[in-house]
Amino acid sequence: MNQTIAAIATGPVSGPIGIVRISGPDTMAVIDRVFHPQDGKPLSEKPSRLLTYGSLCSRTGDVIDRCLACVMHAPHSYTGEDMAEIQCHGSPAILSETLSVLFANGAVQAGPGEFTRRAFLAGKLDLSGAEAVHDLVTAATTQAAQNAAAQLDGAVGTRIYALRQKLVDLVAEFLAVVDYPDEEIDSVLIDRSCEILHDATRDLYALAETYERGRILREGIPCAILGRPNAGKSSLLNALAGEDRAIVTNVPGTTRDVIEESIRIGPVVLRLYDTAGLRDTQDPVEKIGIDRAMKQANDSFLILAVFDSSDEISDEDLMVMARTHGKRTIAVLNKSDLPSALNIEMIERRFEHVVAVSALTGEGLQELNDCISQVVGLDGMAFDGGVITNARQAAAIVRAAERCEEAFFEAQSGMTPDVVVMDTEGAIAALGEITGQSVRDDIVATIFDKFCVGK
């Protein structure tokens, strides 16, 4: 924290604008040596966040770029330290030279996530907020970004702080009783503690249950496309992707390996896997493809079972029905642009969700998209930060819920206060891991190592 750090905050490719960030105790001295405002007044004397036009100079005093820069005076900055930003043209050569001249004037290279880590250590945001910053940077959909932005504003942290404080206050009351063991425990205290612990258990389990949807929101949905040969699986993949991603022919068995494509459907990213057609075959290569298809189906969160609606149900179709039994599946009746010969009633008896589409014309694709959002549980959901997207946080919430539940049963059954206190304190510690109040340094380091340099 006693070093002044610098890093390129924009991507490693050419662009119209590139940003270099600086933070630390020597920021003002460093920026004044390398950036010279056109009006002659040192940048360090300018108000915070006022963009100023001037010259960015090299170590020899030559002008690297004519650009904009600003300073942010401590403690009113992202890191809580003095900070500066240089907004120059986005040539990799200019950005690299800018970084070099900053290093020559006393700054050092920032590590992954070091700016946000300093913000966390300065109390500018809690650990759940810091992780929300990473989620914002990596968000693949608008909804994921909305959820992360709400968490950055405290949607998770504020809720956890309030719940943790109730448990801390409860422990304080019980400890007062422990200090006077000869006095009988007030029944009002027991009743209140049971109510607090019961409500905490319920709320924490409810919050933990949002993680499955949150993981989908953050990572996307693994979705296998299954069906007999020539049912139109590859055509469906191409139609959903909006491009010819998979080879399509009239020859059965064309697709022999798993083809992956990621697409956005409403609030989610769908990781589609086109697979080999299911059928009995003696071709050893095709058999390997079918084995891989089944493995992918087992590993997927969702299956699109594709049927050729212009043909009657075949033995291969029955195989698809058998292999998708008990799995989260949408039956896709492809080739709806052709006369129907499929026993649709039989399909509807086997599958809860059935959608007719034409991969050729695009008919029904929007209905399929809507059905996918509904089946995965994100349809109509509010992305207000109440969805947990982080596995570490989800695990800590479950541990806290379990300890609250234990403490509730102990208080309800009349066990001694010290037993109730022990489990309640365990819940407090678990909740502190979420906000960073009681988390180990190695876990903090691991979290910020996932960040990009410059954030």
C-alpha positions as a printed NumPy array, in Angstrom:
array([[  0.   ,   0.   ,   0.   ],
       [  3.001,   2.324,   0.298],
       [  3.826,   1.936,  -3.391],
       [  2.321,   3.908,  -6.248],
       [  0.901,   1.524,  -8.828],
       [  0.049,   1.972, -12.494],
       [ -1.614,  -0.174, -15.138],
       [ -3.368,  -0.015, -18.489],
       [ -7.097,  -0.24 , -17.773],
       [ -8.316,  -0.82 , -21.331],
       [ -8.025,  -3.876, -23.574],
       [ -4.757,  -5.021, -25.203],
       [ -5.884,  -4.075, -28.736],
       [ -5.821,  -0.85 , -30.739],
       [ -8.722,   1.496, -30.091],
       [ -9.663,   5.159, -30.253],
       [ -9.058,   5.679, -26.523],
       [ -6.754,   3.992, -24.039],
       [ -6.762,   4.564, -20.274],
       [ -3.863,   4.286, -17.849],
       [ -4.595,   4.413, -14.116],
       [ -2.294,   5.453, -11.266],
       [ -2.895,   5.13 ,  -7.517],
       [ -0.786,   5.612,  -4.422],
       [  1.015,   8.165,  -2.247],
       [  3.241,   9.546,  -5.041],
       [  0.518,   9.82 ,  -7.666],
       [  0.457,  13.624,  -7.814],
       [  4.222,  13.944,  -8.136],
       [  4.353,  11.275, -10.837],
       [  1.501,  12.702, -12.942],
       [  2.939,  16.231, -12.774],
       [  6.237,  14.96 , -14.174],
       [  4.721,  13.199, -17.171],
       [  1.617,  15.266, -18.029],
       [  1.701,  19.003, -18.708],
       [ -1.67 ,  20.792, -18.983],
       [ -1.996,  23.284, -21.815],
       [ -2.879,  26.112, -19.376],
       [  0.412,  25.606, -17.499],
       [ -1.214,  24.822, -14.152],
       [ -0.055,  21.487, -12.637],
       [ -2.647,  18.739, -12.885],
       [ -2.262,  17.997,  -9.166],
       [ -3.733,  21.42 ,  -8.389],
       [ -6.846,  20.809, -10.484],
       [-10.171,  19.8  ,  -8.908],
       [-10.906,  16.081,  -8.734],
       [-12.295,  14.466, -11.887],
       [-11.796,  17.532, -14.061],
       [-10.565,  16.337, -17.453],
       [ -7.709,  18.527, -18.621],
       [ -6.123,  18.745, -22.064],
       [ -2.352,  18.689, -22.282],
       [  0.84 ,  16.949, -23.406],
       [  1.948,  13.48 , -22.321],
       [  5.743,  13.408, -22.387],
       [  8.343,  10.65 , -22.624],
       [ 11.37 ,  10.169, -20.4  ],
       [ 13.377,  12.443, -22.724],
       [ 10.732,  15.147, -22.681],
       [  9.361,  14.419, -26.14 ],
       [  5.604,  14.545, -26.576],
       [  4.077,  11.063, -26.728],
       [  0.505,  12.243, -27.182],
       [ -1.849,  15.192, -26.886],
       [ -4.584,  13.891, -24.633],
       [ -6.745,  14.255, -21.529],
       [ -5.982,  13.476, -17.884],
       [ -7.541,  13.992, -14.479],
       [ -6.72 ,  13.495, -10.822],
       [ -8.828,  12.231,  -7.898],
       [ -7.702,  13.46 ,  -4.516],
       [ -7.738,  11.14 ,  -1.491],
       [ -9.873,  10.02 ,   0.194],
       [-12.555,  10.7  ,  -2.428],
       [-11.362,   8.2  ,  -5.031],
       [-11.989,   4.594,  -5.98 ],
       [ -9.038,   3.303,  -3.944],
       [ -9.237,   5.927,  -1.199],
       [ -5.748,   7.066,  -2.269],
       [ -4.608,   9.824,  -4.595],
       [ -5.362,   8.624,  -8.126],
       [ -4.916,   9.811, -11.694],
       [ -6.143,   8.681, -15.097],
       [ -4.594,   9.381, -18.458],
       [ -7.005,   9.11 , -21.389],
       [ -4.781,   8.944, -24.438],
       [ -5.149,   7.543, -27.937],
       [ -5.483,   3.769, -27.843],
       [ -2.392,   2.727, -29.781],
       [ -0.582,  -0.133, -27.988],
       [  2.68 ,   1.726, -28.625],
       [  1.408,   4.892, -26.887],
       [ -0.013,   2.91 , -23.961],
       [  3.189,   0.916, -23.541],
       [  5.347,   4.047, -23.635],
       [  3.019,   5.788, -21.159],
       [  3.395,   2.909, -18.74 ],
       [  7.168,   2.933, -19.192],
       [  7.469,   6.639, -18.398],
       [  5.312,   6.19 , -15.28 ],
       [  7.588,   3.363, -14.117],
       [ 10.634,   5.537, -14.783],
       [  9.128,   8.185, -12.498],
       [  8.542,   5.892,  -9.529],
       [  5.365,   3.931, -10.176],
       [  5.333,   0.126, -10.221],
       [  3.211,  -2.332, -12.175],
       [ -0.154,  -3.015, -10.529],
       [ -1.064,  -6.637,  -9.897],
       [ -4.363,  -8.294, -10.899],
       [ -7.256,  -6.521,  -9.172],
       [ -4.899,  -4.367,  -7.114],
       [ -6.936,  -1.176,  -7.53 ],
       [-10.09 ,  -2.903,  -6.282],
       [ -8.15 ,  -4.655,  -3.531],
       [ -6.944,  -1.291,  -2.272],
       [-10.539,  -0.043,  -2.383],
       [-11.576,  -3.025,  -0.241],
       [ -8.752,  -2.509,   2.261],
       [ -9.613,   1.202,   2.477],
       [-13.218,   0.337,   3.324],
       [-14.57 ,   1.777,   0.075],
       [-16.476,  -1.434,  -0.588],
       [-16.895,  -4.777,   1.149],
       [-15.775,  -8.115,  -0.278],
       [-19.169,  -8.855,  -1.833],
       [-18.968,  -5.482,  -3.575],
       [-15.451,  -6.214,  -4.791],
       [-16.624,  -9.505,  -6.279],
       [-19.505,  -7.627,  -7.908],
       [-16.908,  -5.461,  -9.682],
       [-15.445,  -8.61 , -11.229],
       [-18.944,  -9.775, -12.203],
       [-19.582,  -6.43 , -13.899],
       [-16.381,  -6.678, -15.913],
       [-17.184, -10.239, -17.045],
       [-20.986,  -9.894, -17.449],
       [-22.201, -11.573, -20.642],
       [-25.749, -10.164, -20.585],
       [-27.439,  -6.915, -19.587],
       [-29.308,  -8.747, -16.835],
       [-26.075, -10.132, -15.361],
       [-24.647,  -6.604, -15.363],
       [-27.781,  -5.235, -13.668],
       [-27.553,  -7.849, -10.932],
       [-23.836,  -7.177, -10.401],
       [-24.377,  -3.392, -10.322],
       [-27.028,  -3.806,  -7.622],
       [-24.633,  -5.973,  -5.599],
       [-21.938,  -3.333,  -6.006],
       [-24.415,  -0.868,  -4.491],
       [-24.839,  -3.186,  -1.49 ],
       [-27.781,  -5.436,  -2.366],
       [-25.987,  -8.41 ,  -0.788],
       [-23.622,  -6.692,   1.629],
       [-26.26 ,  -4.513,   3.286],
       [-28.547,  -7.494,   3.783],
       [-25.754,  -9.626,   5.253],
       [-24.549,  -6.798,   7.525],
       [-28.044,  -6.323,   8.963],
       [-28.555, -10.04 ,   9.571],
       [-25.098, -10.432,  11.072],
       [-25.701,  -7.519,  13.452],
       [-28.897,  -9.135,  14.746],
       [-26.917, -12.28 ,  15.541],
       [-24.123, -10.261,  17.177],
       [-26.669,  -8.503,  19.402],
       [-28.221, -11.854,  20.275],
       [-24.852, -13.303,  21.289],
       [-24.197, -10.24 ,  23.464],
       [-27.44 , -10.858,  25.343],
       [-26.656, -14.537,  25.858],
       [-23.109, -13.76 ,  27.019],
       [-24.556, -11.49 ,  29.67 ],
       [-26.547, -14.482,  30.941],
       [-23.452, -16.711,  30.856],
       [-21.662, -14.185,  33.098],
       [-24.387, -14.729,  35.741],
       [-24.975, -18.503,  35.705],
       [-27.043, -18.494,  38.899],
       [-29.762, -16.389,  37.349],
       [-32.552, -18.074,  35.401],
       [-32.724, -17.31 ,  31.686],
       [-35.528, -14.923,  30.848],
       [-38.206, -16.717,  28.806],
       [-38.64 , -13.548,  26.737],
       [-34.981, -13.807,  25.685],
       [-35.463, -17.44 ,  24.682],
       [-38.569, -16.625,  22.648],
       [-36.885, -13.684,  20.935],
       [-33.748, -15.67 ,  20.153],
       [-35.809, -18.496,  18.649],
       [-37.638, -15.997,  16.466],
       [-34.411, -14.323,  15.321],
       [-32.662, -17.628,  14.601],
       [-35.697, -19.081,  12.828],
       [-36.06 , -16.015,  10.591],
       [-32.321, -15.967,   9.879],
       [-32.344, -19.649,   8.922],
       [-35.295, -19.155,   6.574],
       [-33.857, -16.043,   4.922],
       [-30.394, -17.549,   4.452],
       [-31.666, -20.771,   2.891],
       [-33.891, -18.725,   0.567],
       [-30.88 , -16.625,  -0.458],
       [-28.736, -19.728,  -1.006],
       [-31.395, -21.21 ,  -3.274],
       [-30.923, -18.335,  -5.722],
       [-27.392, -19.539,  -6.51 ],
       [-28.449, -22.108,  -9.107],
       [-30.141, -19.379, -11.131],
       [-27.283, -17.009, -10.391],
       [-24.715, -19.465, -11.697],
       [-26.704, -19.749, -14.911],
       [-26.872, -15.966, -15.143],
       [-23.116, -15.692, -14.744],
       [-21.759, -18.766, -16.533],
       [-24.478, -19.597, -19.049],
       [-26.544, -22.733, -19.593],
       [-24.908, -25.936, -20.879],
       [-27.512, -27.153, -23.371],
       [-27.233, -30.354, -25.43 ],
       [-29.134, -30.779, -28.697],
       [-30.185, -34.425, -29.036],
       [-32.084, -36.203, -31.762],
       [-31.959, -38.868, -34.404],
       [-29.849, -38.339, -37.541],
       [-31.31 , -35.743, -39.944],
       [-33.857, -34.446, -37.421],
       [-32.359, -30.996, -37.974],
       [-30.113, -30.607, -34.935],
       [-27.313, -28.855, -36.798],
       [-29.815, -26.687, -38.67 ],
       [-31.325, -25.68 , -35.34 ],
       [-27.889, -24.793, -33.962],
       [-27.185, -22.66 , -37.032],
       [-30.597, -20.971, -36.802],
       [-30.164, -20.119, -33.12 ],
       [-26.582, -18.95 , -33.664],
       [-27.516, -16.895, -36.727],
       [-24.692, -18.392, -38.784],
       [-23.614, -21.651, -40.417],
       [-21.706, -23.027, -37.446],
       [-22.351, -26.727, -38.133],
       [-22.2  , -28.666, -41.412],
       [-25.66 , -29.587, -42.693],
       [-26.229, -32.365, -45.27 ],
       [-28.848, -34.971, -46.058],
       [-26.37 , -37.734, -45.201],
       [-27.196, -39.378, -41.84 ],
       [-24.319, -39.275, -39.373],
       [-22.702, -36.078, -40.726],
       [-22.169, -34.737, -37.191],
       [-19.795, -37.086, -35.398],
       [-18.351, -34.886, -32.683],
       [-19.734, -32.312, -30.28 ],
       [-19.865, -28.778, -31.703],
       [-20.127, -25.916, -29.209],
       [-21.585, -22.45 , -29.776],
       [-22.551, -19.759, -27.253],
       [-25.551, -17.53 , -27.976],
       [-27.538, -14.977, -26.002],
       [-31.205, -15.695, -25.358],
       [-32.853, -12.944, -23.325],
       [-31.26 , -12.859, -19.869],
       [-29.03 , -15.904, -20.347],
       [-26.133, -17.186, -22.389],
       [-26.925, -20.587, -23.893],
       [-23.889, -22.815, -24.41 ],
       [-25.24 , -25.043, -27.171],
       [-23.739, -28.443, -27.964],
       [-24.71 , -30.015, -31.282],
       [-24.24 , -33.768, -30.972],
       [-24.148, -36.882, -33.14 ],
       [-27.539, -38.336, -34.085],
       [-28.702, -41.162, -31.795],
       [-29.113, -44.497, -33.567],
       [-27.775, -48.061, -33.592],
       [-24.648, -48.104, -35.741],
       [-21.667, -50.339, -36.435],
       [-19.459, -47.439, -37.467],
       [-16.838, -47.177, -34.661],
       [-16.263, -43.459, -35.243],
       [-19.977, -42.68 , -35.182],
       [-20.379, -44.785, -32.015],
       [-17.756, -42.638, -30.29 ],
       [-19.701, -39.55 , -31.345],
       [-22.928, -40.997, -29.912],
       [-21.169, -41.827, -26.625],
       [-19.946, -38.252, -26.451],
       [-23.46 , -37.019, -27.194],
       [-24.833, -38.921, -24.214],
       [-22.062, -37.701, -21.929],
       [-22.776, -34.134, -22.983],
       [-26.495, -34.65 , -22.332],
       [-25.735, -35.955, -18.829],
       [-23.509, -32.952, -18.112],
       [-25.959, -30.361, -19.477],
       [-28.454, -28.298, -17.502],
       [-30.948, -28.351, -20.384],
       [-31.631, -30.633, -23.359],
       [-33.296, -29.699, -26.63 ],
       [-34.749, -32.975, -27.95 ],
       [-35.253, -32.459, -31.696],
       [-37.869, -34.401, -33.668],
       [-38.633, -34.283, -37.403],
       [-42.288, -33.258, -37.49 ],
       [-42.546, -34.202, -41.177],
       [-41.886, -37.882, -40.4  ],
       [-43.392, -40.54 , -38.183],
       [-41.861, -41.454, -34.839],
       [-39.004, -43.898, -35.32 ],
       [-37.074, -46.263, -33.081],
       [-34.348, -43.616, -32.915],
       [-36.925, -41.074, -31.687],
       [-37.957, -43.517, -28.964],
       [-34.293, -43.782, -28.01 ],
       [-34.16 , -39.979, -27.65 ],
       [-37.26 , -40.083, -25.426],
       [-35.715, -42.769, -23.239],
       [-32.366, -40.973, -22.914],
       [-34.007, -37.672, -21.905],
       [-36.41 , -39.162, -19.353],
       [-36.251, -37.339, -16.035],
       [-34.046, -34.56 , -17.427],
       [-34.882, -30.892, -17.951],
       [-35.933, -31.097, -21.594],
       [-37.743, -29.112, -24.273],
       [-39.122, -31.124, -27.2  ],
       [-38.435, -29.209, -30.413],
       [-40.624, -30.246, -33.347],
       [-38.493, -29.163, -36.284],
       [-39.474, -28.713, -39.957],
       [-42.812, -27.12 , -39.134],
       [-42.739, -25.625, -42.646],
       [-43.455, -29.132, -44.047],
       [-46.687, -31.167, -43.777],
       [-46.856, -32.825, -40.343],
       [-46.696, -36.627, -39.996],
       [-45.572, -36.8  , -36.355],
       [-47.734, -38.174, -33.552],
       [-47.693, -34.888, -31.618],
       [-49.999, -36.226, -28.883],
       [-47.409, -38.86 , -28.037],
       [-44.695, -36.198, -27.793],
       [-46.875, -34.019, -25.583],
       [-47.516, -36.957, -23.232],
       [-43.774, -37.503, -22.828],
       [-42.632, -33.879, -22.543],
       [-43.942, -31.001, -20.466],
       [-42.557, -28.384, -22.87 ],
       [-43.093, -28.726, -26.63 ],
       [-42.295, -26.074, -29.25 ],
       [-42.761, -26.287, -33.025],
       [-40.085, -24.548, -35.117],
       [-38.669, -24.375, -38.578],
       [-34.892, -24.064, -38.551],
       [-35.15 , -23.265, -42.271],
       [-37.547, -20.306, -42.064],
       [-37.025, -19.224, -38.446],
       [-40.669, -19.797, -37.567],
       [-41.116, -20.587, -33.849],
       [-37.572, -19.619, -32.794],
       [-38.827, -16.753, -30.621],
       [-41.27 , -19.117, -28.911],
       [-38.365, -21.484, -28.292],
       [-36.292, -18.658, -26.812],
       [-39.16 , -17.706, -24.487],
       [-39.62 , -21.33 , -23.453],
       [-35.913, -21.692, -22.636],
       [-36.039, -18.622, -20.342],
       [-39.12 , -20.044, -18.633],
       [-37.719, -23.546, -18.154],
       [-34.427, -22.369, -16.622],
       [-36.304, -20.166, -14.143],
       [-35.176, -16.703, -15.267],
       [-38.378, -15.665, -17.012],
       [-39.798, -12.515, -15.393],
       [-37.138, -12.482, -12.67 ],
       [-35.968,  -9.174, -11.186],
       [-32.221,  -8.644, -11.509],
       [-31.913,  -6.412,  -8.445],
       [-28.867,  -7.999,  -6.829],
       [-30.869, -10.564,  -4.903],
       [-29.51 , -13.437,  -6.979],
       [-26.28 , -14.959,  -5.656],
       [-23.875, -15.592,  -8.554],
       [-20.765, -16.404,  -6.528],
       [-19.964, -19.944,  -5.374],
       [-17.865, -18.743,  -2.419],
       [-20.687, -16.563,  -1.147],
       [-23.265, -19.325,  -1.659],
       [-21.177, -21.804,   0.357],
       [-20.753, -19.303,   3.207],
       [-24.485, -18.559,   3.228],
       [-25.301, -22.28 ,   3.496],
       [-22.841, -22.695,   6.394],
       [-24.389, -19.713,   8.169],
       [-27.902, -21.112,   7.626],
       [-26.886, -24.511,   9.031],
       [-25.333, -22.962,  12.155],
       [-28.401, -20.741,  12.689],
       [-30.614, -23.79 ,  12.34 ],
       [-28.56 , -25.68 ,  14.932],
       [-28.681, -22.71 ,  17.295],
       [-32.47 , -22.429,  16.836],
       [-33.058, -26.05 ,  17.819],
       [-30.683, -25.693,  20.785],
       [-32.464, -22.583,  22.049],
       [-35.866, -24.155,  21.476],
       [-34.947, -27.315,  23.373],
       [-33.628, -25.384,  26.381],
       [-29.918, -26.125,  26.037],
       [-27.403, -23.989,  27.914],
       [-26.631, -20.481,  26.543],
       [-22.988, -21.323,  25.779],
       [-24.097, -24.014,  23.305],
       [-26.449, -21.589,  21.526],
       [-23.717, -18.942,  21.488],
       [-21.169, -21.314,  19.903],
       [-23.353, -22.081,  16.861],
       [-24.554, -18.493,  16.551],
       [-20.947, -17.295,  16.514],
       [-20.249, -19.862,  13.798],
       [-23.016, -18.278,  11.719],
       [-21.593, -14.802,  12.397],
       [-18.152, -15.914,  11.203],
       [-19.601, -17.428,   8.005],
       [-21.508, -14.233,   7.217],
       [-18.342, -12.232,   7.867],
       [-16.618, -14.22 ,   5.113],
       [-19.098, -12.797,   2.601],
       [-18.458,  -9.158,   3.468],
       [-14.795,  -9.629,   4.357],
       [-15.116,  -9.005,   8.094],
       [-13.775, -12.445,   9.009],
       [-12.115, -13.837,   5.897],
       [ -8.588, -15.242,   5.673],
       [ -5.927, -13.277,   3.808],
       [ -5.217, -16.167,   1.427],
       [ -8.88 , -16.227,   0.346],
       [ -8.797, -12.476,  -0.263],
       [ -5.648, -12.895,  -2.362],
       [ -7.267, -15.676,  -4.402],
       [-10.338, -13.543,  -5.088],
       [ -8.353, -10.604,  -6.449],
       [ -6.001, -12.792,  -8.456],
       [ -8.997, -13.519, -10.721],
       [ -9.303,  -9.858, -11.669],
       [ -7.694,  -8.337, -14.724],
       [ -4.743,  -5.991, -14.304],
       [ -5.951,  -2.392, -14.231],
       [ -9.16 ,  -2.99 , -12.256]])
